[in-house]
Each structure stands twice: as C-alpha cells, then as structure tokens.
C-alpha cells in the first residue's frame, strides 16, 4: 500500500544520495527566499515585531547548520538501512506548496493585524468553537483561525517546512525507527492485526510516513480539528487502497478500549499543551497501549538539551504565538512518562527536535 515504488530497486545509491541532497537544498532555498520577503515586509509594516527577537549569532547559526547536516545524514542512513524506503525522502507535497503559497503571503496581512492589536484568540464568526478546551482556542503561530479552518490546514505543512528550513519531514521520520523496532515485540501477529495510532495527527504527514514504512499495519489517527482531519483524509486517500481511520477527539480522553494499540506516535503536540493536559495525554496513551507496546514522541528541544540555543528558544514564543512553550522547555516529559507507568525510556535529540521512546510494561 505504499504510495510510490522503492527507489532503491531502480536507482544506484550514489545517484539517490545526490538527488536527496539537491532535494533538501531546494527546500532550504525556498524557505530562505520566503524569509527574505517576509522579513522585509514585516519590518516595513510592523517594525515593532522585529525588536522582539535578536538575530542568531554566527556561532549559533553555524551550530544549527552542523546539526541540520547531521539530521539529513541520519535521514539518509535510515533509508539506506531499510528502516523506510528511499521514496519517502522525496515525498513532498510540492503541488500543495505552490498552490497555497500565494494564500500564505496574503494571510500575512491578517497576521500583522493581529500582531498590532494583540489578538491571539481571534476566529472567523462562522467557525463553531463549542466543545473545545480553552487552551486550544489560540491563534498558534498567529495563524488565521488557529487550527479550525480549512485554510489553516492547507497552509500548515508549507508553514512548518519554511519554519524548519526544509527539515520538518526529516524530523518527523526520526520516530519511524523506534516505532518499527518497538513493534517487533508483536512480530508473531499477522501485520494487518497490528494497530498504530498517531495522536494529534494533524494533516496526516506522519501517518503517510508510517504507511510507507509499515505497509500492512492498521493505521489510526485522532485530532481535535475537523479541518485538519479533512486534510489528513485527502493526504492519505492519495495512497492506493488506503482507508484512513480518523477520528475527531481530545487526546486527553481517547475513545478506545484499554490495551487496544500496539504502537503510538505523537509529533509536535506537547509544546502546545498546558502542563495538566500533557500529563492527561500521556496517561491516556498508557491506558490504550498494549503491554509491551511502544510510544514514540517527537517535539521541540528543551532548555537542558542545548544551552547554546537557549536564546533561540526564548525568542520562539515571542516571534510565534506559543503560550505554553516556555513551560514546556523546562518540563520533564521523562518524569511524566514514568509517572504514567512507562518504562525503558530512551531520549534523543536531532536538529531542533527531541524524541522520547517508552514502553508499557508486560504484565
């Protein structure tokens, strides 16, 4: 059920590597050009925003570039080692990017207006906001309608790729190796019986990567946003034979039986949750995971991981509306995972992201 054939069968390794490097450079160039345009317009129209953050020092910038290259090398090596097919390295929604880039630029006008008026919880009147937790009703990243409109869902992947200098997908893919390894505990089961849930699946990018890595497992996704679930359904339906099992729900109260899933993933969720919600989501993950099952989390680096990047982390919630990020950077997800009952914790860092792998004990 993979969306594209495995390039390893047809193209020599060295040519694939050159193509991958060129592909990554093209995404960086795209992001650099956008940043130049965005910075000039922002400094002209809302110059006070420019004073909220200082430019990175040459030393910090160089360290970031080294870490970015290391991430790309790890991405390449995982594909070469068979963790996932090389086709995933090139699976980028370019048609969406070019289709929606003009809308992204036009949306900047609305962003500037919210910045000047300090309106961080503004939504279109047509959007139904009932039933959502208060912490969710935010214009995260200052984006129009937060996570509750189709326009937001269409722009999200493009925005994130620009933010992370073309590295967003490479960072997402770092959860695939620990997930695949963790599911080996259930190798005696038919693959179709192995169930994997992506919590806060958003536009479905992570689920699409899991499908490319594990072509036969049963995939599930949950999210609070009906608009993002519609986008995820579109993204996953592009895969021949894929029938997305997507559900709108709050991850603090998952509507699944105890011990239902063999594997769980969550990407870029916890920094957008208040502390109590972080613990509630982790507790629910523990409940719905089978004994011996694996949880793989990807999120932002934290203060103790990279002291050199502390100023950058301090700037982030000022430049982008991220009301829970500061607390997240000093929060111990390791302790929260242990409190819920998880064991065998493993922690890694790649570029500007952090990863936790944890297991539910076998009774």
Short mmCIF file of C-alpha atoms in Angstrom, two decimals:
data_model
loop_
_atom_site.label_atom_id
_atom_site.label_comp_id
_atom_site.label_asym_id
_atom_site.label_seq_id
_atom_site.Cartn_x
_atom_site.Cartn_y
_atom_site.Cartn_z
CA UNK A 1 0.00 0.00 0.00
CA UNK A 2 2.99 2.31 -0.48
CA UNK A 3 2.31 5.48 -2.44
CA UNK A 4 5.47 5.25 -4.56
CA UNK A 5 7.85 2.43 -5.56
CA UNK A 6 11.05 1.83 -3.61
CA UNK A 7 13.71 3.81 -5.46
CA UNK A 8 16.42 1.51 -4.07
CA UNK A 9 15.37 -1.13 -6.59
CA UNK A 10 15.99 1.08 -9.61
CA UNK A 11 18.49 3.87 -8.91
CA UNK A 12 22.14 3.48 -7.78
CA UNK A 13 22.82 4.61 -4.22
CA UNK A 14 25.13 7.47 -5.17
CA UNK A 15 22.62 8.97 -7.59
CA UNK A 16 19.89 8.73 -4.96
CA UNK A 17 22.14 10.46 -2.44
CA UNK A 18 22.89 13.31 -4.85
CA UNK A 19 19.20 13.65 -5.60
CA UNK A 20 18.37 13.74 -1.88
CA UNK A 21 20.97 16.43 -1.21
CA UNK A 22 19.63 18.50 -4.09
CA UNK A 23 16.08 17.99 -2.87
CA UNK A 24 16.93 19.23 0.62
CA UNK A 25 18.81 22.22 -0.78
CA UNK A 26 15.81 23.17 -2.93
CA UNK A 27 13.58 23.23 0.17
CA UNK A 28 16.11 25.36 2.03
CA UNK A 29 16.33 27.80 -0.88
CA UNK A 30 12.55 28.04 -1.00
CA UNK A 31 12.43 28.79 2.74
CA UNK A 32 15.28 31.31 2.54
CA UNK A 33 13.58 33.25 -0.25
CA UNK A 34 10.31 33.35 1.67
CA UNK A 35 12.08 34.54 4.83
CA UNK A 36 13.74 37.39 2.98
CA UNK A 37 10.39 38.54 1.58
CA UNK A 38 8.60 38.07 4.90
CA UNK A 39 11.24 39.89 6.96
CA UNK A 40 11.31 42.92 4.67
CA UNK A 41 7.53 43.24 4.62
CA UNK A 42 7.21 42.70 8.37
CA UNK A 43 9.92 45.24 9.18
CA UNK A 44 8.17 47.75 6.96
CA UNK A 45 4.60 47.24 8.16
CA UNK A 46 5.05 46.12 11.79
CA UNK A 47 8.61 47.18 12.71
CA UNK A 48 7.95 46.66 16.43
CA UNK A 49 7.83 42.91 15.77
CA UNK A 50 11.45 42.94 14.64
CA UNK A 51 12.53 44.22 18.08
CA UNK A 52 11.08 41.14 19.82
CA UNK A 53 13.96 38.91 18.78
CA UNK A 54 17.65 39.24 18.12
CA UNK A 55 19.32 37.70 15.08
CA UNK A 56 21.22 34.48 15.73
CA UNK A 57 24.90 34.91 16.40
CA UNK A 58 27.24 33.45 13.75
CA UNK A 59 28.34 30.80 16.26
CA UNK A 60 24.78 29.63 16.98
CA UNK A 61 23.90 29.72 13.29
CA UNK A 62 26.91 27.55 12.47
CA UNK A 63 25.98 25.03 15.17
CA UNK A 64 22.45 24.84 13.80
CA UNK A 65 23.81 24.15 10.31
CA UNK A 66 26.00 21.35 11.67
CA UNK A 67 23.01 19.80 13.43
CA UNK A 68 20.88 20.14 10.31
CA UNK A 69 23.51 18.31 8.25
CA UNK A 70 23.67 15.61 10.91
CA UNK A 71 19.88 15.21 10.75
CA UNK A 72 19.98 14.86 6.97
CA UNK A 73 22.75 12.26 7.22
CA UNK A 74 20.72 10.28 9.76
CA UNK A 75 17.68 10.52 7.49
CA UNK A 76 19.67 9.22 4.56
CA UNK A 77 21.27 6.39 6.56
CA UNK A 78 17.91 5.19 7.93
CA UNK A 79 16.65 4.88 4.37
CA UNK A 80 19.81 3.02 3.31
CA UNK A 81 19.48 0.69 6.31
CA UNK A 82 15.96 -0.24 5.29
CA UNK A 83 14.06 1.49 8.07
CA UNK A 84 11.93 3.06 5.34
CA UNK A 85 12.14 3.16 1.53
CA UNK A 86 14.14 5.92 -0.15
CA UNK A 87 10.95 7.10 -1.82
CA UNK A 88 9.91 8.67 1.49
CA UNK A 89 12.89 11.02 1.27
CA UNK A 90 11.30 12.66 -1.76
CA UNK A 91 7.64 12.52 -0.73
CA UNK A 92 6.95 16.24 -0.52
CA UNK A 93 3.61 17.95 -1.37
CA UNK A 94 5.09 20.38 -3.90
CA UNK A 95 1.76 20.81 -5.70
CA UNK A 96 0.16 21.96 -2.45
CA UNK A 97 3.11 24.24 -1.70
CA UNK A 98 2.90 26.14 -4.97
CA UNK A 99 -0.90 26.14 -4.95
CA UNK A 100 -1.19 27.62 -1.47
CA UNK A 101 1.90 29.81 -1.28
CA UNK A 102 0.00 32.90 -2.58
CA UNK A 103 -2.58 32.35 0.18
CA UNK A 104 0.22 32.13 2.74
CA UNK A 105 1.52 35.52 1.62
CA UNK A 106 -1.96 37.07 1.66
CA UNK A 107 -2.54 35.66 5.15
CA UNK A 108 0.40 37.71 6.40
CA UNK A 109 -1.83 40.80 6.25
CA UNK A 110 -4.19 39.22 8.77
CA UNK A 111 -1.25 38.15 10.92
CA UNK A 112 0.11 41.70 11.02
CA UNK A 113 -3.31 42.98 12.03
CA UNK A 114 -3.50 40.51 14.94
CA UNK A 115 0.04 41.38 15.97
CA UNK A 116 -0.73 45.09 16.16
CA UNK A 117 -3.99 44.51 18.05
CA UNK A 118 -2.51 41.73 20.22
CA UNK A 119 -5.40 39.45 19.32
CA UNK A 120 -4.35 35.86 19.89
CA UNK A 121 -7.74 34.19 20.14
CA UNK A 122 -9.49 35.56 17.07
CA UNK A 123 -11.59 33.28 14.84
CA UNK A 124 -13.94 33.73 11.93
CA UNK A 125 -17.53 34.07 13.14
CA UNK A 126 -18.56 31.09 11.02
CA UNK A 127 -16.31 28.73 12.97
CA UNK A 128 -18.03 26.71 15.68
CA UNK A 129 -15.85 26.93 18.78
CA UNK A 130 -18.06 24.94 21.13
CA UNK A 131 -16.71 21.78 22.71
CA UNK A 132 -13.02 22.66 22.51
CA UNK A 133 -10.80 23.13 25.57
CA UNK A 134 -9.92 26.76 26.22
CA UNK A 135 -6.21 26.14 25.72
CA UNK A 136 -6.88 25.01 22.15
CA UNK A 137 -8.67 28.17 21.06
CA UNK A 138 -5.49 30.04 20.19
CA UNK A 139 -4.04 31.51 17.01
CA UNK A 140 -0.98 29.29 17.37
CA UNK A 141 1.88 30.74 15.28
CA UNK A 142 -0.51 33.71 14.80
CA UNK A 143 -2.11 31.71 12.00
CA UNK A 144 -5.61 32.65 10.95
CA UNK A 145 -8.36 30.64 12.72
CA UNK A 146 -5.82 28.67 14.74
CA UNK A 147 -6.32 25.03 13.79
CA UNK A 148 -10.01 25.33 13.00
CA UNK A 149 -10.26 26.23 9.30
CA UNK A 150 -9.57 24.50 6.01
CA UNK A 151 -7.26 27.35 5.01
CA UNK A 152 -5.16 26.77 8.13
CA UNK A 153 -4.95 23.06 7.32
CA UNK A 154 -3.93 23.75 3.72
CA UNK A 155 -1.16 26.15 4.76
CA UNK A 156 0.21 24.21 7.73
CA UNK A 157 2.73 21.88 6.08
CA UNK A 158 4.13 24.71 3.99
CA UNK A 159 4.45 26.93 7.08
CA UNK A 160 6.25 24.23 9.04
CA UNK A 161 8.70 23.43 6.25
CA UNK A 162 9.59 27.11 6.00
CA UNK A 163 9.95 27.39 9.79
CA UNK A 164 12.32 24.41 9.98
CA UNK A 165 14.35 25.27 6.88
CA UNK A 166 13.07 22.27 4.94
CA UNK A 167 13.76 19.79 7.77
CA UNK A 168 10.24 19.14 9.11
CA UNK A 169 9.75 15.80 7.36
CA UNK A 170 13.26 14.61 8.23
CA UNK A 171 12.50 15.37 11.88
CA UNK A 172 9.18 13.52 11.69
CA UNK A 173 10.89 10.47 10.22
CA UNK A 174 13.04 10.05 13.33
CA UNK A 175 10.11 8.37 15.07
CA UNK A 176 9.93 5.62 12.42
CA UNK A 177 12.96 3.60 13.56
CA UNK A 178 11.92 3.36 17.24
CA UNK A 179 8.31 2.64 16.25
CA UNK A 180 9.34 -0.13 13.85
CA UNK A 181 11.76 -1.59 16.38
CA UNK A 182 9.18 -1.47 19.16
CA UNK A 183 6.60 -3.29 17.08
CA UNK A 184 8.99 -6.24 16.69
CA UNK A 185 7.59 -7.44 20.03
CA UNK A 186 4.43 -8.33 18.10
CA UNK A 187 6.14 -9.96 15.11
CA UNK A 188 4.21 -13.18 15.70
CA UNK A 189 0.95 -11.42 14.79
CA UNK A 190 -0.25 -11.01 11.21
CA UNK A 191 0.80 -7.46 10.22
CA UNK A 192 -2.82 -6.49 9.50
CA UNK A 193 -3.67 -7.09 13.16
CA UNK A 194 -1.05 -4.65 14.45
CA UNK A 195 -2.68 -1.31 15.28
CA UNK A 196 -0.83 2.03 15.34
CA UNK A 197 -2.36 5.34 16.45
CA UNK A 198 -0.95 8.78 15.67
CA UNK A 199 -2.18 11.15 18.39
CA UNK A 200 -2.88 14.68 17.11
CA UNK A 201 -2.28 13.52 13.54
CA UNK A 202 -2.87 16.96 12.01
CA UNK A 203 -2.66 16.90 8.21
CA UNK A 204 -1.66 13.23 8.12
CA UNK A 205 2.01 13.71 7.17
CA UNK A 206 3.25 11.39 9.93
CA UNK A 207 0.62 8.75 9.15
CA UNK A 208 1.66 8.86 5.50
CA UNK A 209 5.27 8.17 6.54
CA UNK A 210 4.23 5.34 8.84
CA UNK A 211 2.29 3.80 5.97
CA UNK A 212 5.37 3.95 3.73
CA UNK A 213 7.38 2.25 6.48
CA UNK A 214 4.78 -0.30 7.63
CA UNK A 215 2.64 -1.04 4.56
CA UNK A 216 0.30 -3.56 6.21
CA UNK A 217 -0.42 -2.41 9.76
CA UNK A 218 -3.79 -0.89 10.66
CA UNK A 219 -3.39 2.88 10.97
CA UNK A 220 -5.49 5.20 13.13
CA UNK A 221 -5.35 8.96 13.65
CA UNK A 222 -7.02 11.37 16.05
CA UNK A 223 -7.12 15.15 16.13
CA UNK A 224 -9.23 17.90 17.67
CA UNK A 225 -9.59 19.77 14.40
CA UNK A 226 -12.20 18.63 11.85
CA UNK A 227 -10.49 20.79 9.22
CA UNK A 228 -7.13 19.09 9.75
CA UNK A 229 -8.79 15.68 9.68
CA UNK A 230 -10.32 16.56 6.32
CA UNK A 231 -6.85 17.43 5.09
CA UNK A 232 -5.44 14.20 6.54
CA UNK A 233 -8.15 12.23 4.79
CA UNK A 234 -7.17 13.89 1.50
CA UNK A 235 -3.45 13.25 2.05
CA UNK A 236 -3.92 9.60 2.98
CA UNK A 237 -6.51 8.89 0.32
CA UNK A 238 -3.83 9.63 -2.30
CA UNK A 239 -2.30 6.26 -1.33
CA UNK A 240 -3.89 3.49 -3.41
CA UNK A 241 -6.11 1.28 -1.28
CA UNK A 242 -5.74 3.38 1.87
CA UNK A 243 -8.86 3.73 4.04
CA UNK A 244 -8.00 6.27 6.73
CA UNK A 245 -9.40 5.51 10.20
CA UNK A 246 -9.52 9.07 11.50
CA UNK A 247 -11.46 10.34 14.50
CA UNK A 248 -12.08 13.79 15.94
CA UNK A 249 -11.43 13.62 19.65
CA UNK A 250 -9.49 15.16 22.52
CA UNK A 251 -6.34 13.17 23.27
CA UNK A 252 -6.98 13.72 26.98
CA UNK A 253 -9.85 11.24 26.69
CA UNK A 254 -9.31 8.77 23.86
CA UNK A 255 -12.43 6.77 22.89
CA UNK A 256 -10.62 3.44 22.67
CA UNK A 257 -10.59 0.35 24.87
CA UNK A 258 -7.74 -0.32 27.27
CA UNK A 259 -4.75 -2.10 25.70
CA UNK A 260 -6.05 -1.54 22.17
CA UNK A 261 -2.96 -0.35 20.24
CA UNK A 262 0.44 -1.93 19.70
CA UNK A 263 2.16 1.36 18.84
CA UNK A 264 1.52 5.06 19.42
CA UNK A 265 3.14 8.17 17.94
CA UNK A 266 2.79 11.89 18.58
CA UNK A 267 4.59 14.65 16.70
CA UNK A 268 4.83 18.35 17.72
CA UNK A 269 1.91 18.15 20.19
CA UNK A 270 3.19 18.55 23.73
CA UNK A 271 4.67 22.05 23.43
CA UNK A 272 1.15 23.29 22.58
CA UNK A 273 -0.43 21.83 25.70
CA UNK A 274 -0.58 23.20 29.24
CA UNK A 275 1.10 21.03 31.85
CA UNK A 276 -2.05 19.27 33.10
CA UNK A 277 -3.07 18.35 29.55
CA UNK A 278 0.40 16.94 28.83
CA UNK A 279 0.05 14.54 31.73
CA UNK A 280 -3.52 13.63 30.79
CA UNK A 281 -2.50 12.76 27.21
CA UNK A 282 0.42 10.64 28.43
CA UNK A 283 -1.87 8.84 30.89
CA UNK A 284 -4.34 8.09 28.08
CA UNK A 285 -1.52 6.86 25.84
CA UNK A 286 -0.51 4.42 28.56
CA UNK A 287 -4.07 3.21 29.00
CA UNK A 288 -4.79 2.44 25.34
CA UNK A 289 -1.38 0.86 24.68
CA UNK A 290 -1.00 -2.90 24.91
CA UNK A 291 1.52 -4.33 27.40
CA UNK A 292 4.83 -4.42 25.58
CA UNK A 293 3.68 -1.68 23.21
CA UNK A 294 5.77 1.33 22.21
CA UNK A 295 5.16 5.09 22.35
CA UNK A 296 7.32 7.38 20.16
CA UNK A 297 7.15 11.16 20.71
CA UNK A 298 8.72 13.96 18.69
CA UNK A 299 8.68 17.56 19.88
CA UNK A 300 10.89 20.63 20.36
CA UNK A 301 14.26 20.60 22.08
CA UNK A 302 14.21 21.70 25.72
CA UNK A 303 16.32 24.04 27.81
CA UNK A 304 18.54 21.33 29.31
CA UNK A 305 19.30 19.77 25.92
CA UNK A 306 21.00 22.63 24.13
CA UNK A 307 22.13 25.55 26.31
CA UNK A 308 23.67 27.17 23.22
CA UNK A 309 20.16 27.54 21.78
CA UNK A 310 18.55 28.98 24.91
CA UNK A 311 18.19 32.45 23.42
CA UNK A 312 16.60 30.98 20.31
CA UNK A 313 14.13 29.06 22.48
CA UNK A 314 13.36 32.22 24.44
CA UNK A 315 12.67 34.08 21.20
CA UNK A 316 10.39 31.42 19.76
CA UNK A 317 7.22 32.14 21.80
CA UNK A 318 7.74 35.88 21.19
CA UNK A 319 8.01 35.56 17.44
CA UNK A 320 5.27 32.92 17.22
CA UNK A 321 2.27 32.81 19.50
CA UNK A 322 3.07 29.72 21.58
CA UNK A 323 1.55 30.32 25.03
CA UNK A 324 2.68 27.01 26.59
CA UNK A 325 6.11 26.71 25.05
CA UNK A 326 8.15 28.36 27.82
CA UNK A 327 6.83 25.93 30.41
CA UNK A 328 7.34 23.01 28.04
CA UNK A 329 11.05 23.82 27.63
CA UNK A 330 11.62 23.21 31.36
CA UNK A 331 9.08 20.40 31.82
CA UNK A 332 10.26 16.83 32.35
CA UNK A 333 8.39 14.55 29.99
CA UNK A 334 10.61 11.73 31.25
CA UNK A 335 9.11 12.15 34.72
CA UNK A 336 5.60 12.41 33.29
CA UNK A 337 6.10 9.20 31.31
CA UNK A 338 7.39 7.36 34.39
CA UNK A 339 4.51 8.72 36.45
CA UNK A 340 2.07 7.21 33.94
CA UNK A 341 3.82 3.83 34.20
CA UNK A 342 6.08 3.76 31.13
CA UNK A 343 9.48 2.05 31.32
CA UNK A 344 12.66 1.69 29.24
CA UNK A 345 12.74 5.38 28.33
CA UNK A 346 15.12 6.45 25.59
CA UNK A 347 15.77 10.10 24.71
CA UNK A 348 17.46 11.55 21.62
CA UNK A 349 17.95 14.95 20.00
CA UNK A 350 18.12 15.72 16.29
CA UNK A 351 18.49 19.28 14.94
CA UNK A 352 15.95 21.31 16.99
CA UNK A 353 13.71 18.39 17.97
CA UNK A 354 13.65 15.92 20.85
CA UNK A 355 12.44 12.33 20.92
CA UNK A 356 11.16 10.04 23.64
CA UNK A 357 10.65 6.31 23.20
CA UNK A 358 8.88 4.47 26.02
CA UNK A 359 7.23 1.09 26.60
CA UNK A 360 4.28 -0.21 28.56
CA UNK A 361 5.43 -3.00 30.90
CA UNK A 362 4.46 -6.55 30.09
CA UNK A 363 2.19 -7.76 32.89
#
